[in-house]
CSV table of C-alpha atoms in Angstrom, one decimal:
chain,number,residue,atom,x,y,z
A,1,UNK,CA,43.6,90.3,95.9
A,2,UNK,CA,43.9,93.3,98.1
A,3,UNK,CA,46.8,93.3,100.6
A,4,UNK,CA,46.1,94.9,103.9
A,5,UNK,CA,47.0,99.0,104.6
A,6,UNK,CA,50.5,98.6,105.8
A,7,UNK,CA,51.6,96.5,103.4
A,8,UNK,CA,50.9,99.0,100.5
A,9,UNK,CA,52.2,101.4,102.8
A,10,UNK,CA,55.7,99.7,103.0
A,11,UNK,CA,55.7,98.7,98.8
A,12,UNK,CA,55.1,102.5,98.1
A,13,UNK,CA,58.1,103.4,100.4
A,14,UNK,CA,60.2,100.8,98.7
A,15,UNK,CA,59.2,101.9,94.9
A,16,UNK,CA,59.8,105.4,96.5
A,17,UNK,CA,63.4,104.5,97.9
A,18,UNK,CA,64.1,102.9,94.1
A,19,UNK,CA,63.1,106.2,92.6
A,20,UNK,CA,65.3,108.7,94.7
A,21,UNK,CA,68.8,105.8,94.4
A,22,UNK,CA,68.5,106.4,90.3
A,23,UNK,CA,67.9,109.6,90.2
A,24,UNK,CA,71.1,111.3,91.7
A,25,UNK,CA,72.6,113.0,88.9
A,26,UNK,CA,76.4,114.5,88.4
A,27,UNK,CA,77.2,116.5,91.3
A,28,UNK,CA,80.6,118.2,89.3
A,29,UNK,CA,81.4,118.0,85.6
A,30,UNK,CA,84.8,116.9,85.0
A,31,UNK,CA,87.8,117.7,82.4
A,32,UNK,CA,90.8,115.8,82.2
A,33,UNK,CA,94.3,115.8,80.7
A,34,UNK,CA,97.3,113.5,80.5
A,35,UNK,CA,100.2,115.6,80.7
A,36,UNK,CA,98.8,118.9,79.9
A,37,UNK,CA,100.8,121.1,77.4
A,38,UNK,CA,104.0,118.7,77.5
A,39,UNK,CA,105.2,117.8,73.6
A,40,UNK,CA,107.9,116.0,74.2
A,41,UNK,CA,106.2,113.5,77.3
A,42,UNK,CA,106.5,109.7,76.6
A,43,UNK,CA,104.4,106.9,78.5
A,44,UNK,CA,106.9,106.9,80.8
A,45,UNK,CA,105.6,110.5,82.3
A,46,UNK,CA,102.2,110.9,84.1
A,47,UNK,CA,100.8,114.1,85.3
A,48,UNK,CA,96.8,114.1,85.3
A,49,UNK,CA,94.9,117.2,85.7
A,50,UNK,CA,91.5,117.1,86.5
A,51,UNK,CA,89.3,120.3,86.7
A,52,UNK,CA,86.0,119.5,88.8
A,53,UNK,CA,83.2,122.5,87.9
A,54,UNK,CA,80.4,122.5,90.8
A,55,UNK,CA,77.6,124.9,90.5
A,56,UNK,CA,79.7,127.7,92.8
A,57,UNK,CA,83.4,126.9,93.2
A,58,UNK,CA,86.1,124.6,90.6
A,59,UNK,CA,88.5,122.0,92.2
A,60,UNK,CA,91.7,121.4,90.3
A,61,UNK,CA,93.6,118.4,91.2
A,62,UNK,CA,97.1,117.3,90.3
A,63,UNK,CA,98.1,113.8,90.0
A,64,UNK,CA,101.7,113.4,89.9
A,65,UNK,CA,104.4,110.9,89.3
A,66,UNK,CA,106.9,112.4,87.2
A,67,UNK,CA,108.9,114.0,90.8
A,68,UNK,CA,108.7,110.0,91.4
A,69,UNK,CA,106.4,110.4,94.8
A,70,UNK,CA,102.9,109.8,94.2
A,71,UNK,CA,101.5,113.1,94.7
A,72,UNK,CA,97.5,114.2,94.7
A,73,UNK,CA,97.4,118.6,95.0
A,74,UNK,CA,93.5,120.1,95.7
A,75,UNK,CA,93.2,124.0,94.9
A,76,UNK,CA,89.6,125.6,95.1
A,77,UNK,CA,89.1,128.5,93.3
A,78,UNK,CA,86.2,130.1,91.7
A,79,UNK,CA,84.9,129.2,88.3
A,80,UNK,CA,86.3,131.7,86.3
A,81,UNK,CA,90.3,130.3,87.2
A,82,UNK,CA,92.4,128.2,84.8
A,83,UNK,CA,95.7,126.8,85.9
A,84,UNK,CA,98.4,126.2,83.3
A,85,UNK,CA,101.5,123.9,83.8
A,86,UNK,CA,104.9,124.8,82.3
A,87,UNK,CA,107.2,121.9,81.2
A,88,UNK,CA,111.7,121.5,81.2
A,89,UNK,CA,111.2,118.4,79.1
A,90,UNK,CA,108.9,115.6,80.5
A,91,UNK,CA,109.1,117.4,84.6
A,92,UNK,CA,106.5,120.3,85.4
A,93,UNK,CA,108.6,123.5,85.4
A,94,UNK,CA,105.8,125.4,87.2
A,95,UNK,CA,102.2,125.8,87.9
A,96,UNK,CA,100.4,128.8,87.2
A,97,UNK,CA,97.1,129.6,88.8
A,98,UNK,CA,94.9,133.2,87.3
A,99,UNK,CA,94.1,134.1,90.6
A,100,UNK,CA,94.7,133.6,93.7
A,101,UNK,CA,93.1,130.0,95.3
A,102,UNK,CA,90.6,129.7,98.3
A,103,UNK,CA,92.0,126.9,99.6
A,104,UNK,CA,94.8,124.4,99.0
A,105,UNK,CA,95.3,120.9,100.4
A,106,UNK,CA,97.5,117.8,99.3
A,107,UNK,CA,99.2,114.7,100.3
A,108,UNK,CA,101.8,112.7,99.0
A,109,UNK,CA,103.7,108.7,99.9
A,110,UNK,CA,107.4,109.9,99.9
A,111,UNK,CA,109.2,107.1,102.0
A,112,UNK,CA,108.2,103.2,103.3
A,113,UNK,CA,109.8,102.2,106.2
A,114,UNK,CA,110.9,98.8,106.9
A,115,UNK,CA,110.9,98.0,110.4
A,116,UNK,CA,111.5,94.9,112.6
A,117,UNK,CA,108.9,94.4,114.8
A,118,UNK,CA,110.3,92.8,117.7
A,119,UNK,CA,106.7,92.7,120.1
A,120,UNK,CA,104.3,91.2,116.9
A,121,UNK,CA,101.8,93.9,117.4
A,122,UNK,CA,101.9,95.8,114.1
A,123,UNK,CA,102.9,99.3,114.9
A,124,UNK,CA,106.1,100.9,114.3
A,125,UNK,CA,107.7,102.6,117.0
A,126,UNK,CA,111.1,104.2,118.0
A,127,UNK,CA,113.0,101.4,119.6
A,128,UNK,CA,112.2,99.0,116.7
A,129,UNK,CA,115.1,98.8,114.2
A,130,UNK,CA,113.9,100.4,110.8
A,131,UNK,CA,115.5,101.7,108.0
A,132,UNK,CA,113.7,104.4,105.3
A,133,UNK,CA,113.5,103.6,101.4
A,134,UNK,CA,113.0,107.0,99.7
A,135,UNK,CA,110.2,106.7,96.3
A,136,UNK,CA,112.6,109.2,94.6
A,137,UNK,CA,114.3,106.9,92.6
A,138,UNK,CA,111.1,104.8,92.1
A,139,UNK,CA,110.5,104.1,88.0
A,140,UNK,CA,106.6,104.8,87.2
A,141,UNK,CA,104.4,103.1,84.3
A,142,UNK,CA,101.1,103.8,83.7
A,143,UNK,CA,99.4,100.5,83.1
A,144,UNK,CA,95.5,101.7,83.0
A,145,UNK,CA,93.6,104.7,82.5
A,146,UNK,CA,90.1,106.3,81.8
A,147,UNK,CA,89.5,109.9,80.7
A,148,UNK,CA,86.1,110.8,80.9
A,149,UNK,CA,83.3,112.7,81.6
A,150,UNK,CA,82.0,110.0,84.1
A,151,UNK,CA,85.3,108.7,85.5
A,152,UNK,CA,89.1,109.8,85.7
A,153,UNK,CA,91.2,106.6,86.8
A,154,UNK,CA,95.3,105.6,86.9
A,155,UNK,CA,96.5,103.1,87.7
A,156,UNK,CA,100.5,102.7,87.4
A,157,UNK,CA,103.4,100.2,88.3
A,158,UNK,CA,106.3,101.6,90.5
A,159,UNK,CA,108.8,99.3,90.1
A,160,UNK,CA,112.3,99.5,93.3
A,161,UNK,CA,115.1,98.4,92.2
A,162,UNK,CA,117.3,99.7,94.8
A,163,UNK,CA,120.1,97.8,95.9
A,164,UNK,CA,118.7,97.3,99.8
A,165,UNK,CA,115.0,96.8,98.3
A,166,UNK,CA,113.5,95.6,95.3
A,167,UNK,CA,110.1,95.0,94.3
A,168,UNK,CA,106.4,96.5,92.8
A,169,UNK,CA,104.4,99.4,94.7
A,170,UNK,CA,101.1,99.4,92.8
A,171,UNK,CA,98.6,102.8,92.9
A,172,UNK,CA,95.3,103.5,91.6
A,173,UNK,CA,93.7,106.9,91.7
A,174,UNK,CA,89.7,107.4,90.7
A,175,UNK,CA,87.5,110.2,90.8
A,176,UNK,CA,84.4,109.9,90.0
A,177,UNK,CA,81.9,113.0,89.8
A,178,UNK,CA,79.0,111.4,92.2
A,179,UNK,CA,78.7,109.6,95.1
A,180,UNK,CA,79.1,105.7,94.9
A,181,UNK,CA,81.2,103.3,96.5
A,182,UNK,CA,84.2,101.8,95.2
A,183,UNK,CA,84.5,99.0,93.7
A,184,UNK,CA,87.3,96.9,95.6
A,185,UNK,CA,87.3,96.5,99.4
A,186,UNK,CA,87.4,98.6,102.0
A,187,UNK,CA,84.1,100.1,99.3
A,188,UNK,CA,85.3,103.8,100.6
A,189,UNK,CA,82.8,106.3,99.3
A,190,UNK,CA,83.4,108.4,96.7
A,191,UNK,CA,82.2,111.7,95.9
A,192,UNK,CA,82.5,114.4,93.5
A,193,UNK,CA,84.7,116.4,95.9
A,194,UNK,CA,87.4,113.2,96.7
A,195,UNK,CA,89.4,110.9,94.9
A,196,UNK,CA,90.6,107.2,96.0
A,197,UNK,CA,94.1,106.4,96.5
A,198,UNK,CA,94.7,102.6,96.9
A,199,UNK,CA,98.6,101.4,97.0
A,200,UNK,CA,99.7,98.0,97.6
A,201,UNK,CA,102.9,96.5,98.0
A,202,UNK,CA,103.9,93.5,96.2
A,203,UNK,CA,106.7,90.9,96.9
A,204,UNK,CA,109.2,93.7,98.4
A,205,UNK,CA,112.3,91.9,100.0
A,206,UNK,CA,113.3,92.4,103.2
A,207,UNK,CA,116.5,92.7,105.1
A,208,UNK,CA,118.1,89.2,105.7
A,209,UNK,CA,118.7,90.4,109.7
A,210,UNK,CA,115.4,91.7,110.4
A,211,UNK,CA,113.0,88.4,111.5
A,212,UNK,CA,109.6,89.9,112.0
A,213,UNK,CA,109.6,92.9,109.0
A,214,UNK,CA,107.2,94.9,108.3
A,215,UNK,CA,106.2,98.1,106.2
A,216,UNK,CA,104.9,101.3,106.7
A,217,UNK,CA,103.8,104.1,105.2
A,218,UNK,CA,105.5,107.9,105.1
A,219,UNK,CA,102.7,109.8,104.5
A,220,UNK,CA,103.2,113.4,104.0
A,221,UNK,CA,99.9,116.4,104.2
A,222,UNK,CA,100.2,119.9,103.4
A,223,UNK,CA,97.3,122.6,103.7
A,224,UNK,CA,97.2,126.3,103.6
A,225,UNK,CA,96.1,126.7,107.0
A,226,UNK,CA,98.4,128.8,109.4
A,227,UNK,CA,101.7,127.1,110.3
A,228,UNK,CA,101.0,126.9,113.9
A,229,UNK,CA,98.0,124.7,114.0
A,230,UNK,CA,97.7,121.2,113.1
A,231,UNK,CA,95.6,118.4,111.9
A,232,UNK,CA,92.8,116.8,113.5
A,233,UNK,CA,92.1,113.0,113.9
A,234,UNK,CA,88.6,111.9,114.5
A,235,UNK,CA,87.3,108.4,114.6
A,236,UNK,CA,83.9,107.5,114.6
A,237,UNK,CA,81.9,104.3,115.2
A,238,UNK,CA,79.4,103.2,112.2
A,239,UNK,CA,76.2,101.2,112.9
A,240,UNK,CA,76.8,99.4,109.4
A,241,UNK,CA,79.3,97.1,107.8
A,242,UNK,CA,77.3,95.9,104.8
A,243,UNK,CA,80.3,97.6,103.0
A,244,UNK,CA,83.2,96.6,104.8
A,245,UNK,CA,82.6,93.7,107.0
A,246,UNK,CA,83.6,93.3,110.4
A,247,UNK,CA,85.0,97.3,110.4
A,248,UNK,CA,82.7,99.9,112.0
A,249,UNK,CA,85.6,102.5,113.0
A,250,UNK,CA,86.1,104.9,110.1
A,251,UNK,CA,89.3,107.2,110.4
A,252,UNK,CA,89.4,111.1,109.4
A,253,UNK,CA,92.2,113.4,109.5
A,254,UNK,CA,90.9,116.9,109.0
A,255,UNK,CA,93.0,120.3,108.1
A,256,UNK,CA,92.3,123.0,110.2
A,257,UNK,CA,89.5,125.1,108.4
A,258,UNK,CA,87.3,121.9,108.2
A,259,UNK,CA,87.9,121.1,111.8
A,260,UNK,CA,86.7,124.7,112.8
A,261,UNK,CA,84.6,125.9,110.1
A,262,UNK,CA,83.3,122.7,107.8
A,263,UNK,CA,85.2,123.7,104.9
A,264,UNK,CA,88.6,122.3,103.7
A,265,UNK,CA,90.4,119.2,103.4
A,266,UNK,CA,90.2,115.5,104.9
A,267,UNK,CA,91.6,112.0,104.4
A,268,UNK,CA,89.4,109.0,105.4
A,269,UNK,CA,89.6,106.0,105.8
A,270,UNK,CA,89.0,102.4,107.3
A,271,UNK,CA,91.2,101.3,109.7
A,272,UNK,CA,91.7,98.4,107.6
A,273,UNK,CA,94.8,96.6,105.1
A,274,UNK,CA,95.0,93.4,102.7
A,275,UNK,CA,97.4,91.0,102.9
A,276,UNK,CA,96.1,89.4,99.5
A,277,UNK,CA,95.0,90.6,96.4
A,278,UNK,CA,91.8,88.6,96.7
A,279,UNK,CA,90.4,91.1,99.5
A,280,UNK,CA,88.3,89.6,102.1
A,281,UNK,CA,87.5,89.3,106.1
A,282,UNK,CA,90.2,86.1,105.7
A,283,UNK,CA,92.8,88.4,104.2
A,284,UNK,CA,92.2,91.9,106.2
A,285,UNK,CA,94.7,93.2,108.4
A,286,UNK,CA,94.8,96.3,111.2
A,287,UNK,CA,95.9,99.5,110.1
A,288,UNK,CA,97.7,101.5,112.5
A,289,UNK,CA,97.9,105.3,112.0
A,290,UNK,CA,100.3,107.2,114.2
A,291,UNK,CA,100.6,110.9,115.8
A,292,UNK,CA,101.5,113.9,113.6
A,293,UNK,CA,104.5,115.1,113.3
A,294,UNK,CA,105.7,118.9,111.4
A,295,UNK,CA,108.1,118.1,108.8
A,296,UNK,CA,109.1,119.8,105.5
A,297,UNK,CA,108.6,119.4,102.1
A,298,UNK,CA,111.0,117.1,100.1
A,299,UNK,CA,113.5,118.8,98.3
A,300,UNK,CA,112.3,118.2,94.2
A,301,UNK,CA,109.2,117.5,95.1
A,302,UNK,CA,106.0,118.4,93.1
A,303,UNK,CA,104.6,119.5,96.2
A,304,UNK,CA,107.5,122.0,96.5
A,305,UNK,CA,107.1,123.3,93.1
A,306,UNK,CA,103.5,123.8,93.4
A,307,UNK,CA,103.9,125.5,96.8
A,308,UNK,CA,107.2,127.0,96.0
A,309,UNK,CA,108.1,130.6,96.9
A,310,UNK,CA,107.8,132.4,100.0
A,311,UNK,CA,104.2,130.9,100.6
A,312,UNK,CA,105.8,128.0,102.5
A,313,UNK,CA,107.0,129.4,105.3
A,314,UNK,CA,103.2,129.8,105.9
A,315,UNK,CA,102.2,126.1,104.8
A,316,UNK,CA,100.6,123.8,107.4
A,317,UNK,CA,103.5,120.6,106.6
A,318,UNK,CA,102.7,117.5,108.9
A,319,UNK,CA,103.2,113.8,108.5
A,320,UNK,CA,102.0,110.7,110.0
A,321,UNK,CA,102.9,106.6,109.4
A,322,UNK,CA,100.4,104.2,108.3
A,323,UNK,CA,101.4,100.7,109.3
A,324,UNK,CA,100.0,97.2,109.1
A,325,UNK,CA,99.7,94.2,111.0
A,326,UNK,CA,98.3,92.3,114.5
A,327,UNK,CA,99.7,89.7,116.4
A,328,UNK,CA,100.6,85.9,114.9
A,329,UNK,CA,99.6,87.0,111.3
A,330,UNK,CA,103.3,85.7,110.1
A,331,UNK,CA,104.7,89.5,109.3
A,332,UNK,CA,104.8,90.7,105.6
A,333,UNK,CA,107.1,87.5,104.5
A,334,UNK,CA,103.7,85.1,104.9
A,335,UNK,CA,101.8,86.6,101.9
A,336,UNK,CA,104.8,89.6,100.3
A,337,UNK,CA,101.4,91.8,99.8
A,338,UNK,CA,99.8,94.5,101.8
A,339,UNK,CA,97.2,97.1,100.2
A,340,UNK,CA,95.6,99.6,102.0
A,341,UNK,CA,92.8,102.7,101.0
A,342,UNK,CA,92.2,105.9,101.8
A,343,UNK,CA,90.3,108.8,100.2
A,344,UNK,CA,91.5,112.8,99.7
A,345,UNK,CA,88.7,115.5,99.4
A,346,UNK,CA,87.4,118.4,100.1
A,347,UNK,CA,84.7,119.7,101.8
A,348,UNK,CA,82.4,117.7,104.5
A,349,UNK,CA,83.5,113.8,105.0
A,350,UNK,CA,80.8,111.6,103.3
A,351,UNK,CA,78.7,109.5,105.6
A,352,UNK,CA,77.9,106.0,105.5
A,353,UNK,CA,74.1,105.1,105.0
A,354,UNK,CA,71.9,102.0,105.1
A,355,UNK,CA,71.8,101.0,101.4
A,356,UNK,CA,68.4,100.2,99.3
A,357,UNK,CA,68.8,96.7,100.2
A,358,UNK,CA,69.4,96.9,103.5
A,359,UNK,CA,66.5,99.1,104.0
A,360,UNK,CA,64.3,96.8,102.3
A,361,UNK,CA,65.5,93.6,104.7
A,362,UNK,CA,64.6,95.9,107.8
A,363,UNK,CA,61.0,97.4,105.9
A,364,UNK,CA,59.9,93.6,105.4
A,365,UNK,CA,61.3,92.5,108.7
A,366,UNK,CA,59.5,95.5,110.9
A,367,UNK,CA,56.6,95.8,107.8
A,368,UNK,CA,55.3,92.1,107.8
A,369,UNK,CA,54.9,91.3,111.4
A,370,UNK,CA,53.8,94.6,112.1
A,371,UNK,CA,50.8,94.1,109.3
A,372,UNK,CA,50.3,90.7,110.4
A,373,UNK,CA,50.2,91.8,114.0
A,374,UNK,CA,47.1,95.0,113.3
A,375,UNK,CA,45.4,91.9,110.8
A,376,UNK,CA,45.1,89.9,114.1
A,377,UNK,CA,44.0,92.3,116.3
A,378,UNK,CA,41.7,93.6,113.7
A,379,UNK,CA,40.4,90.5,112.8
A,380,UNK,CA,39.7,89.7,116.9
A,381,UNK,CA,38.0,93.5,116.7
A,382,UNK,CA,35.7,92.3,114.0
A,383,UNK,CA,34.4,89.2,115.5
A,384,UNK,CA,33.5,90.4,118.8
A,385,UNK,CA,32.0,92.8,117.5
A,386,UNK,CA,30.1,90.9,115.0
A,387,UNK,CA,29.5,88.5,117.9
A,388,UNK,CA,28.2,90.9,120.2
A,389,UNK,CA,26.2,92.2,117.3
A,390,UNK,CA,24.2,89.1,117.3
A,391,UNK,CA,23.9,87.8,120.5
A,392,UNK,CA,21.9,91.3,121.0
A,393,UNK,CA,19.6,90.6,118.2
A,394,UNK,CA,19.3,87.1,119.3
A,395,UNK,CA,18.1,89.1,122.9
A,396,UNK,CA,15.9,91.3,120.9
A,397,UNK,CA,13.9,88.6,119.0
């Protein structure tokens, strides 16, 4: 059987989209360490460098916990560079890069506010009453982890046990050197130039006064882009929410030099939390980002270490809230859970794009009726003009 034109038209474009999805290949090739250099470190201390080789520039990333703030540090350099970490026991003394770096850009969770929120709507604002929890004294275990050439992955325990709030603040960081989508919900896209922070927060208490509590974020970002500018906040609508139903806004919050030049740091996001740890429409939640704000660096902070010196004075410091919540969802007490997603890179923000399947839904539902369609008319085409054909040799005889 021979199907029509179009039709092997479409099939050839389908085995042609199959070919080009499996044959991406590793975009960066990736080394990792566990505490690099420290011999007297227990499994109570997790630093993780990872050293991301591309074909023109390396990305060295620090995940840190052992400062007690969960902590991610990009430095570009060029492929020749090494950085080495000194230890005083099981904390980084210092970090020591060979040369200078292109670029630097980092973020880190160093507070959650609790905060009362009198109108139901989510946000935290001024007049609310709040209080801050500082992570310093948060106790870290690392519960899961992968180190290798495909994938670098954390994923630890922070346990409060503070005498105004106790409870679990879960984080998972992934790398992985190609672009794919994670696993859990939102399914943020990861490439070789971004890792994926997800943090939820698990049966925290909540101060017997406040009615309506809720919790945000204290989100801190820190680039090497001059002191006097500031970050930019783009959102932008996508067409497709195979990934992420019923969310087409997707967040960005660019430094500087990739605001102005396409090369330097983002996070993005969906504007999007969990309220379960089943993730689903029935369990999402609004995420509500605020304005920036200049700050400083925490005092015994990784990020001050690795910054340290006279360089930040010239360090673009600004923070921002993430908070979660809409209208008559019951405030954190109905479910005591709230996770929420972002990723860090470097580099142009990835873009979403029809997947294979979805492509192959619209080829069959344009394809078919469109070969069905030319059949038709050239099956009308073919017996007129057969007809024509012999009513004139009918005339003829």
């Amino acid at each position: 059987m021979k199907f029509p034109s179009p039709i092997r038209m479409h099939v050839k474009s389908f085995l042609i989209l199959i070919l080009l999805s499996v044959a991406y290949g590793q975009d960066r090739k990736i080394t990792s360490k566990l505490n690099p250099g420290c011999k007297t470190c227990s499994a109570e201390t997790t630093l993780v460098y990872v050293r991301c080789d591309g074909s023109a520039d390396s990305i060295h990333q620090i995940w840190d916990f052992t400062r007690h703030l969960p902590t991610v540090i990009f430095t570009i350099t060029s492929l020749n560079s090494t950085l080495n970490v000194t230890w005083d026991g099981t904390t980084p003394k210092s970090f020591a890069l060979s040369e200078k770096p292109h670029y630097s850009f980092a973020t880190a969770i160093d507070k959650l506010y609790e905060y009362n929120d009198l109108d139901d709507n989510g946000f935290i604002v001024p007049k609310y009453p709040q209080h801050e929890y500082s992570l310093s004294k948060v106790i870290w275990h690392l519960n899961e982890s992968r180190f290798a050439d495909k994938e670098v992955m954390v994923r630890l325990n922070g346990f409060i046990d503070d005498e105004r709030v106790k409870g679990v603040i879960n984080v998972k960081l992934d790398l992985i050197p190609f672009k794919d989508y994670a696993t859990d919900l939102p399914h943020l896209i990861h490439t070789a130039n971004s890792t994926l922070f997800d943090i939820s927060l698990t049966n925290l208490t909540t101060r017997s006064h406040y009615n309506a509590s809720r919790f945000a974020l204290h989100l801190l970002m820190a680039s090497t882009d001059h002191v006097t500018d500031t970050m930019h906040f783009t959102m932008r609508k996508s067409l497709d929410d195979e990934h992420t139903p019923g969310v087409f806004e997707i967040i960005e919050i660019k430094t500087p030099s990739l605001y102005h030049t396409g090369e330097g740091g983002y996070l993005q996001f969906r504007p999007v939390g969990y309220t379960q740890p089943e993730r689903g429409v029935a369990s999402s939640t609004v995420a509500h980002v605020s304005d920036f704000n200049r700050t400083r660096l925490p005092y015994r902070s990784t990020l001050r270490l690795f910054y340290g010196g006279s360089d930040i004075a010239d360090l673009l410091i600004q923070d921002m809230f993430v908070s979660f919540g809409e209208n008559g969802d019951g405030f954190y007490k109905q479910h005591n859970y709230t996770a929420w997603s972002f990723t860090i890179g470097y580099g142009t923000p990835p873009v979403e794009k029809f997947s294979l399947f979805v492509i192959m839904i619209i080829s069959i539902g344009l394809g078919v009726p469109l070969a069905l369609a030319l059949s038709g008319i050239l099956y009308v085409v073919l017996r007129r003009y057969r007809q024509r054909s012999i009513t004139r040799f009918t005339n003829e005889d």
